[in-house]
Backbone as JSON, one array per atom type, in Angstrom:
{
  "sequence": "XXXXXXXXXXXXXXXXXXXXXXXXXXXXXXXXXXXXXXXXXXXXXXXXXXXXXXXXXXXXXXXXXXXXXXXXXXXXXXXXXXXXXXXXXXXXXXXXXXXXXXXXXXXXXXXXXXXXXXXXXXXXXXXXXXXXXXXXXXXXXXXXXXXXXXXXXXXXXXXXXXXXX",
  "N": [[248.37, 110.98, 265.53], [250.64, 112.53, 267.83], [252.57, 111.57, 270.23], [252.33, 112.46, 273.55], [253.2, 114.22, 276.25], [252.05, 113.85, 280.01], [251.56, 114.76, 283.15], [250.76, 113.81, 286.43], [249.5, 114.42, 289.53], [250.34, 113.71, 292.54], [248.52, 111.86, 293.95], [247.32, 109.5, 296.21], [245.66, 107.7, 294.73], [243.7, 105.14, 293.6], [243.38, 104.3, 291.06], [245.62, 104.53, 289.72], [247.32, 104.2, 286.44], [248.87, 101.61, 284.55], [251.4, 100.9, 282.4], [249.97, 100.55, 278.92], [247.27, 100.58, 279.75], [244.57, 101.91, 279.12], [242.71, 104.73, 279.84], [240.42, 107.26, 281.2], [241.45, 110.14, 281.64], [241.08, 113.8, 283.5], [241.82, 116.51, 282.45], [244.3, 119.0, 281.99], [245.45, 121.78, 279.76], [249.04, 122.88, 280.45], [250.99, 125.07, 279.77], [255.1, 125.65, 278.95], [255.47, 128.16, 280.1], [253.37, 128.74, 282.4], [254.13, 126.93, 283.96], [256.64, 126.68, 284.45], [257.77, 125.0, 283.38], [260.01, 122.1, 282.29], [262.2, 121.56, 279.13], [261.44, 119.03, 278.1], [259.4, 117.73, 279.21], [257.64, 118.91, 276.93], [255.84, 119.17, 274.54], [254.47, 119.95, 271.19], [251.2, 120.21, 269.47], [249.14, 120.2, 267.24], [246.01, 121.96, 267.71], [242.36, 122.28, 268.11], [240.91, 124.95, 269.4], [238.2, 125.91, 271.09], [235.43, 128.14, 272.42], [233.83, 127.7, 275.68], [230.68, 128.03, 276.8], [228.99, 127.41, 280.35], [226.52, 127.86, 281.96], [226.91, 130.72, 282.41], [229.14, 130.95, 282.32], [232.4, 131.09, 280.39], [234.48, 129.09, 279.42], [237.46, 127.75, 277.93], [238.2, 125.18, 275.56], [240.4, 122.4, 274.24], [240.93, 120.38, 271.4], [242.13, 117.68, 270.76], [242.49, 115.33, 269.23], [241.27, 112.19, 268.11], [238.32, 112.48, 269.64], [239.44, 113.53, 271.71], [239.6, 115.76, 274.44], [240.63, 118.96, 276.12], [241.19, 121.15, 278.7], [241.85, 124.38, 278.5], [243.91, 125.64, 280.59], [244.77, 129.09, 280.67], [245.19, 131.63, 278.5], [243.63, 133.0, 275.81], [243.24, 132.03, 273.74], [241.49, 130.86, 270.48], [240.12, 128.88, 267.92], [241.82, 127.44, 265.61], [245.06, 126.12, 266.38], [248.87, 126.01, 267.5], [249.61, 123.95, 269.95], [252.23, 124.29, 272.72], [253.48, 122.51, 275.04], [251.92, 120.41, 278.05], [249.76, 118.34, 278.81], [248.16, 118.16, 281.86], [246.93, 115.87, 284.48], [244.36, 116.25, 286.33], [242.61, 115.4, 289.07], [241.04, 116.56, 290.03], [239.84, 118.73, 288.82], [237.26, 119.62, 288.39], [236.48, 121.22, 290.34], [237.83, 124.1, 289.23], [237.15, 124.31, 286.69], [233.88, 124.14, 284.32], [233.16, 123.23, 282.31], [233.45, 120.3, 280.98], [236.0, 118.03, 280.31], [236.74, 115.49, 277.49], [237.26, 111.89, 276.0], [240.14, 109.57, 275.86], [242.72, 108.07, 277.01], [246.03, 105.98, 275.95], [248.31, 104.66, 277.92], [252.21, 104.87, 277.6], [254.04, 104.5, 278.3], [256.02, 105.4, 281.89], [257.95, 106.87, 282.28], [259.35, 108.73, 284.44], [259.78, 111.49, 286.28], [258.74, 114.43, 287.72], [260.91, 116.55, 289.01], [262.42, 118.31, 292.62], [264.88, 120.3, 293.74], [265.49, 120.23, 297.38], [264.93, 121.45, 300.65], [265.17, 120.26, 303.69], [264.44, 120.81, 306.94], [265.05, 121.1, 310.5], [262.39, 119.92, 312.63], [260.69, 121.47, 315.84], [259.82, 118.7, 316.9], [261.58, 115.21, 317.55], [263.13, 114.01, 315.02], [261.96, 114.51, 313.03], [260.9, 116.71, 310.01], [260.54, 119.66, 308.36], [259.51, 120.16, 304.66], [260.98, 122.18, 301.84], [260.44, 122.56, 299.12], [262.96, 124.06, 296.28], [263.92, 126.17, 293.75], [264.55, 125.43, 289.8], [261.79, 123.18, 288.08], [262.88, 120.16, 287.37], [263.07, 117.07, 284.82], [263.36, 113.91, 285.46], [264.61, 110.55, 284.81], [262.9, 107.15, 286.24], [265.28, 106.23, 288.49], [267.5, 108.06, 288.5], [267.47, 109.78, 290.55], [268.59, 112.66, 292.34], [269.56, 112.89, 296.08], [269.2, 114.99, 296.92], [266.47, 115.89, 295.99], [263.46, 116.15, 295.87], [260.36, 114.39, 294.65], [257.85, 116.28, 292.65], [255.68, 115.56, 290.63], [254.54, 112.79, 289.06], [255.58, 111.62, 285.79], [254.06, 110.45, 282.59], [254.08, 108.96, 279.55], [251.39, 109.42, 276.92], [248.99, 108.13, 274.7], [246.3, 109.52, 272.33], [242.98, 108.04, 271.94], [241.09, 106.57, 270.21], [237.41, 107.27, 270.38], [234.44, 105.43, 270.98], [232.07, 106.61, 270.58]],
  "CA": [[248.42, 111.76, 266.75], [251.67, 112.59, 268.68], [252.86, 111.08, 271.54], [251.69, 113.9, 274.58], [253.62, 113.93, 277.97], [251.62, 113.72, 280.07], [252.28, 114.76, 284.53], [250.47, 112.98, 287.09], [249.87, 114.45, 290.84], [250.81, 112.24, 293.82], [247.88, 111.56, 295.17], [246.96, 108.31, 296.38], [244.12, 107.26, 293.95], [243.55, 103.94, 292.9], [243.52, 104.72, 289.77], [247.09, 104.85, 288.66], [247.5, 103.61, 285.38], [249.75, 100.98, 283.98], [251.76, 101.06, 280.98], [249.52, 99.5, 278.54], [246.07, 100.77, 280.38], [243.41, 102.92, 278.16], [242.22, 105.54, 280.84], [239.99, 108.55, 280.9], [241.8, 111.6, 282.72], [239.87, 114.75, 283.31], [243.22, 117.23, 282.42], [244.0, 120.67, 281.41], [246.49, 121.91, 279.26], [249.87, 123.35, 281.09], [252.42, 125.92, 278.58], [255.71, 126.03, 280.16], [255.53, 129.62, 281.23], [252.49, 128.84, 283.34], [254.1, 125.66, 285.3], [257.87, 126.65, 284.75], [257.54, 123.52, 282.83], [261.83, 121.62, 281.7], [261.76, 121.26, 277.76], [262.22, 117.1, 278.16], [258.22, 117.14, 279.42], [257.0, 119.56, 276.86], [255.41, 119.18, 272.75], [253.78, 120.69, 270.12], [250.64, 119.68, 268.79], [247.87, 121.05, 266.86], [244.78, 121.99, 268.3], [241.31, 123.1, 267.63], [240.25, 125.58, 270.55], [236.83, 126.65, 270.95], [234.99, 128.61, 273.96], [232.42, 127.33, 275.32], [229.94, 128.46, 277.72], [228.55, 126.79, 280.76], [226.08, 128.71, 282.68], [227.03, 131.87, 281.72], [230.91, 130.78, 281.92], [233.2, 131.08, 278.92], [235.96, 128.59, 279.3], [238.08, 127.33, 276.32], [238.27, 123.55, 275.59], [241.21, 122.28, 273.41], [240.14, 119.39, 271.12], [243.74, 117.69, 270.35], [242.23, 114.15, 267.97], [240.63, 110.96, 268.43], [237.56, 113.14, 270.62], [239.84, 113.95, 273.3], [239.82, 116.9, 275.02], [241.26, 119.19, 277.25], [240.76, 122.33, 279.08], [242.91, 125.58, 278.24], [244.53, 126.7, 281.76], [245.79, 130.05, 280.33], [245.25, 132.2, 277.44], [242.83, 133.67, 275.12], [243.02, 131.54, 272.49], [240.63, 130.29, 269.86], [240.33, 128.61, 266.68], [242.98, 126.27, 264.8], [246.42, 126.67, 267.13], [249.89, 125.01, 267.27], [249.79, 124.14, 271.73], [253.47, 123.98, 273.29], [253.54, 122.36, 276.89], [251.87, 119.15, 278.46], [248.35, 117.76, 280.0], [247.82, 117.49, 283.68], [246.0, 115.07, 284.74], [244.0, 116.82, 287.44], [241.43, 114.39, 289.73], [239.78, 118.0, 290.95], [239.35, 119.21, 288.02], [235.57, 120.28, 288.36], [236.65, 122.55, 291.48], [238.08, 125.03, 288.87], [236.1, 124.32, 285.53], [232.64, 123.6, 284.61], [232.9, 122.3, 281.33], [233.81, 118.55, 280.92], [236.74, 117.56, 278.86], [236.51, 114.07, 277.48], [237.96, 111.4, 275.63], [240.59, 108.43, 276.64], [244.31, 108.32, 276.76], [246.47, 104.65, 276.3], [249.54, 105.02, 278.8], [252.9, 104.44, 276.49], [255.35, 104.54, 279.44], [256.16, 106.08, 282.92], [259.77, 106.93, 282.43], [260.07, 109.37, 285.47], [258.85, 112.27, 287.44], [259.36, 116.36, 287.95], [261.27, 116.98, 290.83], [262.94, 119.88, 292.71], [265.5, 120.3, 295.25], [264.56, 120.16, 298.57], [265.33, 121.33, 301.6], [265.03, 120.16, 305.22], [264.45, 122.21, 308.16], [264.13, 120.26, 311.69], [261.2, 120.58, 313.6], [260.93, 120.79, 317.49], [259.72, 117.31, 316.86], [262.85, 114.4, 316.79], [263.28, 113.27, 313.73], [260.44, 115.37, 312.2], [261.43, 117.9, 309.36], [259.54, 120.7, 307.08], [260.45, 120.41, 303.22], [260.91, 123.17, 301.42], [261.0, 122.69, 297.49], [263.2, 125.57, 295.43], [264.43, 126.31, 292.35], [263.25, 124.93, 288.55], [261.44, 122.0, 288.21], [263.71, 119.0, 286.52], [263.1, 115.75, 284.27], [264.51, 112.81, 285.69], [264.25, 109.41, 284.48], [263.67, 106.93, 287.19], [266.63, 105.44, 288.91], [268.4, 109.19, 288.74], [266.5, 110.89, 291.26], [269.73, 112.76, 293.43], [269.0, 112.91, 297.38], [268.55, 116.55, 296.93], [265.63, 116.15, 295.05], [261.74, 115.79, 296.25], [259.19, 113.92, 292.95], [256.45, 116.71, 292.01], [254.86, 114.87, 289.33], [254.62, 111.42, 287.97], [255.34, 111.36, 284.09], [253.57, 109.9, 281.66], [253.65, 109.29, 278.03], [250.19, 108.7, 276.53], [248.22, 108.92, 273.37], [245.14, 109.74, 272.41], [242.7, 106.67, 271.94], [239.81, 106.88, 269.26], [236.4, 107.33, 271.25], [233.97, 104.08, 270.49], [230.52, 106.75, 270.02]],
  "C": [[249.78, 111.56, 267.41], [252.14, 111.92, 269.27], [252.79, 112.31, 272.13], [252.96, 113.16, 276.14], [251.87, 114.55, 278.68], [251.31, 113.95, 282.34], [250.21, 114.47, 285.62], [250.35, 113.46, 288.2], [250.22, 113.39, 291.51], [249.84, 112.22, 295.26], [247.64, 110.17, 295.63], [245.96, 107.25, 296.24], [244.54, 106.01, 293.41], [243.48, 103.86, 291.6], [244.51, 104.82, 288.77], [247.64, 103.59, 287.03], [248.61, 102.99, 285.14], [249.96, 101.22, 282.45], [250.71, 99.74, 279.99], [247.99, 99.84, 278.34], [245.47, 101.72, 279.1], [242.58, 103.73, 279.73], [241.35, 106.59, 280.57], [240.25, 109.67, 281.88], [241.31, 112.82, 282.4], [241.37, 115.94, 283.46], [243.06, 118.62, 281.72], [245.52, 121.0, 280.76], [247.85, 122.32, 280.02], [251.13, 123.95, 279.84], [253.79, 125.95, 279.61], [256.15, 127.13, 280.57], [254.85, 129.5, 282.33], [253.04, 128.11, 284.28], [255.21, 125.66, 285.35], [258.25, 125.15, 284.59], [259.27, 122.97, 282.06], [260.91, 120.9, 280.09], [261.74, 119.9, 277.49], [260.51, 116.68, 278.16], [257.27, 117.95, 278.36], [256.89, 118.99, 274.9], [254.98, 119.95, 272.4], [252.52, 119.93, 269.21], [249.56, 120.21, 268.57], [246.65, 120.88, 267.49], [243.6, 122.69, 267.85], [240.54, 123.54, 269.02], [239.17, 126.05, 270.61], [236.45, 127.26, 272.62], [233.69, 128.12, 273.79], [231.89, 127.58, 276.87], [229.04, 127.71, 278.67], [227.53, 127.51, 281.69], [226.61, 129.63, 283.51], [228.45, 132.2, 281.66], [231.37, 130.31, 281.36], [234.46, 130.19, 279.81], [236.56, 127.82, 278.1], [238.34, 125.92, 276.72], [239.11, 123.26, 274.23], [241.29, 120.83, 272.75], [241.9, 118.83, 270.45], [243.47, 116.21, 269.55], [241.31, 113.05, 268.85], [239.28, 111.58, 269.02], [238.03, 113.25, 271.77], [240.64, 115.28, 273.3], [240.21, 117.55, 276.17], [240.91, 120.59, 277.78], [242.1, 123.17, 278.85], [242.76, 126.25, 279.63], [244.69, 128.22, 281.53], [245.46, 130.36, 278.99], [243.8, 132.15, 276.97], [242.73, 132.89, 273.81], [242.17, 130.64, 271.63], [240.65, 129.78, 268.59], [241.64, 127.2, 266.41], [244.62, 126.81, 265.69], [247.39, 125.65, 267.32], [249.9, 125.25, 269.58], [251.16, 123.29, 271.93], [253.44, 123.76, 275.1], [253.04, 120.85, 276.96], [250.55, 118.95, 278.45], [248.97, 117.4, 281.03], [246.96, 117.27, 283.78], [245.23, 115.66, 286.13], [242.56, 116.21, 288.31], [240.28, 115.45, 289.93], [239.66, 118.92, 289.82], [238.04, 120.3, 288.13], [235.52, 121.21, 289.55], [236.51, 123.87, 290.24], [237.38, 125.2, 287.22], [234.85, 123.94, 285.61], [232.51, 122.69, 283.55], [233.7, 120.98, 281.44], [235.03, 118.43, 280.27], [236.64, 116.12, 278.72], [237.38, 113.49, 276.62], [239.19, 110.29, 276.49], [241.88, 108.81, 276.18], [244.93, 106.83, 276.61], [247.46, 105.1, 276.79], [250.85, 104.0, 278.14], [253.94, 104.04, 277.82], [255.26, 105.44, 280.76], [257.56, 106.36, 283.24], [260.25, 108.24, 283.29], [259.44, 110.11, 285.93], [259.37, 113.83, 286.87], [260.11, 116.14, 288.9], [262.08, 118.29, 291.08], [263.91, 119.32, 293.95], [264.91, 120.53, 296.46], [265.18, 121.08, 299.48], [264.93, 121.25, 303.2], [265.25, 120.51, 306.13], [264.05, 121.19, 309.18], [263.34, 120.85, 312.22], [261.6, 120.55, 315.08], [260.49, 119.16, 317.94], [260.85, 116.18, 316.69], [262.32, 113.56, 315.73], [262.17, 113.58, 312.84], [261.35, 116.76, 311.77], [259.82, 118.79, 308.2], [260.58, 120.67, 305.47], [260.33, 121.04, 302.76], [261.35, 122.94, 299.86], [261.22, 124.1, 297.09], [263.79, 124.84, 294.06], [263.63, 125.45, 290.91], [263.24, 123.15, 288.76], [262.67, 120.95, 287.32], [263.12, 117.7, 286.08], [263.91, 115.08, 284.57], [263.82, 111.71, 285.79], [264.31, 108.56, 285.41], [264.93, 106.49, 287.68], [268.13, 107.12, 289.12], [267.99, 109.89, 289.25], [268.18, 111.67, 292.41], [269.04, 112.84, 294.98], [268.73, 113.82, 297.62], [267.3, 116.78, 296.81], [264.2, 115.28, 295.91], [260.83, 115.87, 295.01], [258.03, 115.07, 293.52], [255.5, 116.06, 291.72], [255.35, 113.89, 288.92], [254.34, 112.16, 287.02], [254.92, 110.55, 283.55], [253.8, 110.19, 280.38], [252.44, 108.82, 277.33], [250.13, 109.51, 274.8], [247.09, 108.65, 273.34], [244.4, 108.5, 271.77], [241.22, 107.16, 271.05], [238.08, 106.81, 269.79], [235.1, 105.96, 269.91], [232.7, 105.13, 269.92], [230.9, 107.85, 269.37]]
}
């Protein structure tokens, strides 16, 4: 199995994995047309897609080894397929799907983030601003973040972990 990137919101869950950790994240695929995704966070790795129906909704589930799976954000696709892009790890998952995805991930590294330029607008508040992220997202390893730049997404590199049943 691959090595997968792997992006991370920034929420403030206890949960954040260490390099090292075996985790189970509830994630969905991301292509980078859909997330305007930089080629640094993105792979290729075969998949077996199937649809599958949860009371009486078709959503596609992308089975990528070991029994771990993922949900297909985007597209029509079914069967044996080569998938170009990432997993996001998404805590809220079950807002926008019904079916489950399962399986475990081991966390290889955390060598940086997304980020975007920013920009700061004052408020009528002192020393209170509005940020405004533009332009494309960027890979940057930590320690090179510029002061321009406001973190998206924690990165991850994981792989897929062989399910015990």
């Amino acid at each position: 199995m691959p090595t997968l990137w792997m992006l991370e919101d920034l929420e403030p869950f206890p949960d954040e994995p260490v390099v090292g950790a075996v985790c189970t994240p509830t994630t969905y695929w991301a292509s980078p047309d859909a997330m305007d995704l930089p080629a640094e966070v993105c792979t290729e790795v075969q998949a077996r897609v199937e649809a599958v129906t949860t009371n009486g909704r078709t959503e596609r589930v992308a089975h990528l080894g070991n029994g771990f799976t993922t949900m297909m954000g985007d597209g029509n696709l079914v069967g044996d397929v080569m998938l170009h892009g990432c997993l996001v790890w998404d805590r809220y998952l079950w807002i926008d799907f019904w079916a489950r995805p399962r399986g475990s991930v081991r966390v290889l590294d955390r060598p940086g983030f997304l980020a975007r330029h920013e920009e700061h607008t004052p408020t009528p508040h002192p020393g209170m601003f509005a940020v405004t992220p533009y332009g494309r997202m960027e890979y940057r390893e930590h320690g090179s973040l510029p002061m321009s730049f406001g973190v998206q997404w924690n990165v991850l590199l994981v792989e897929t972990v062989a399910s015990n049943g």
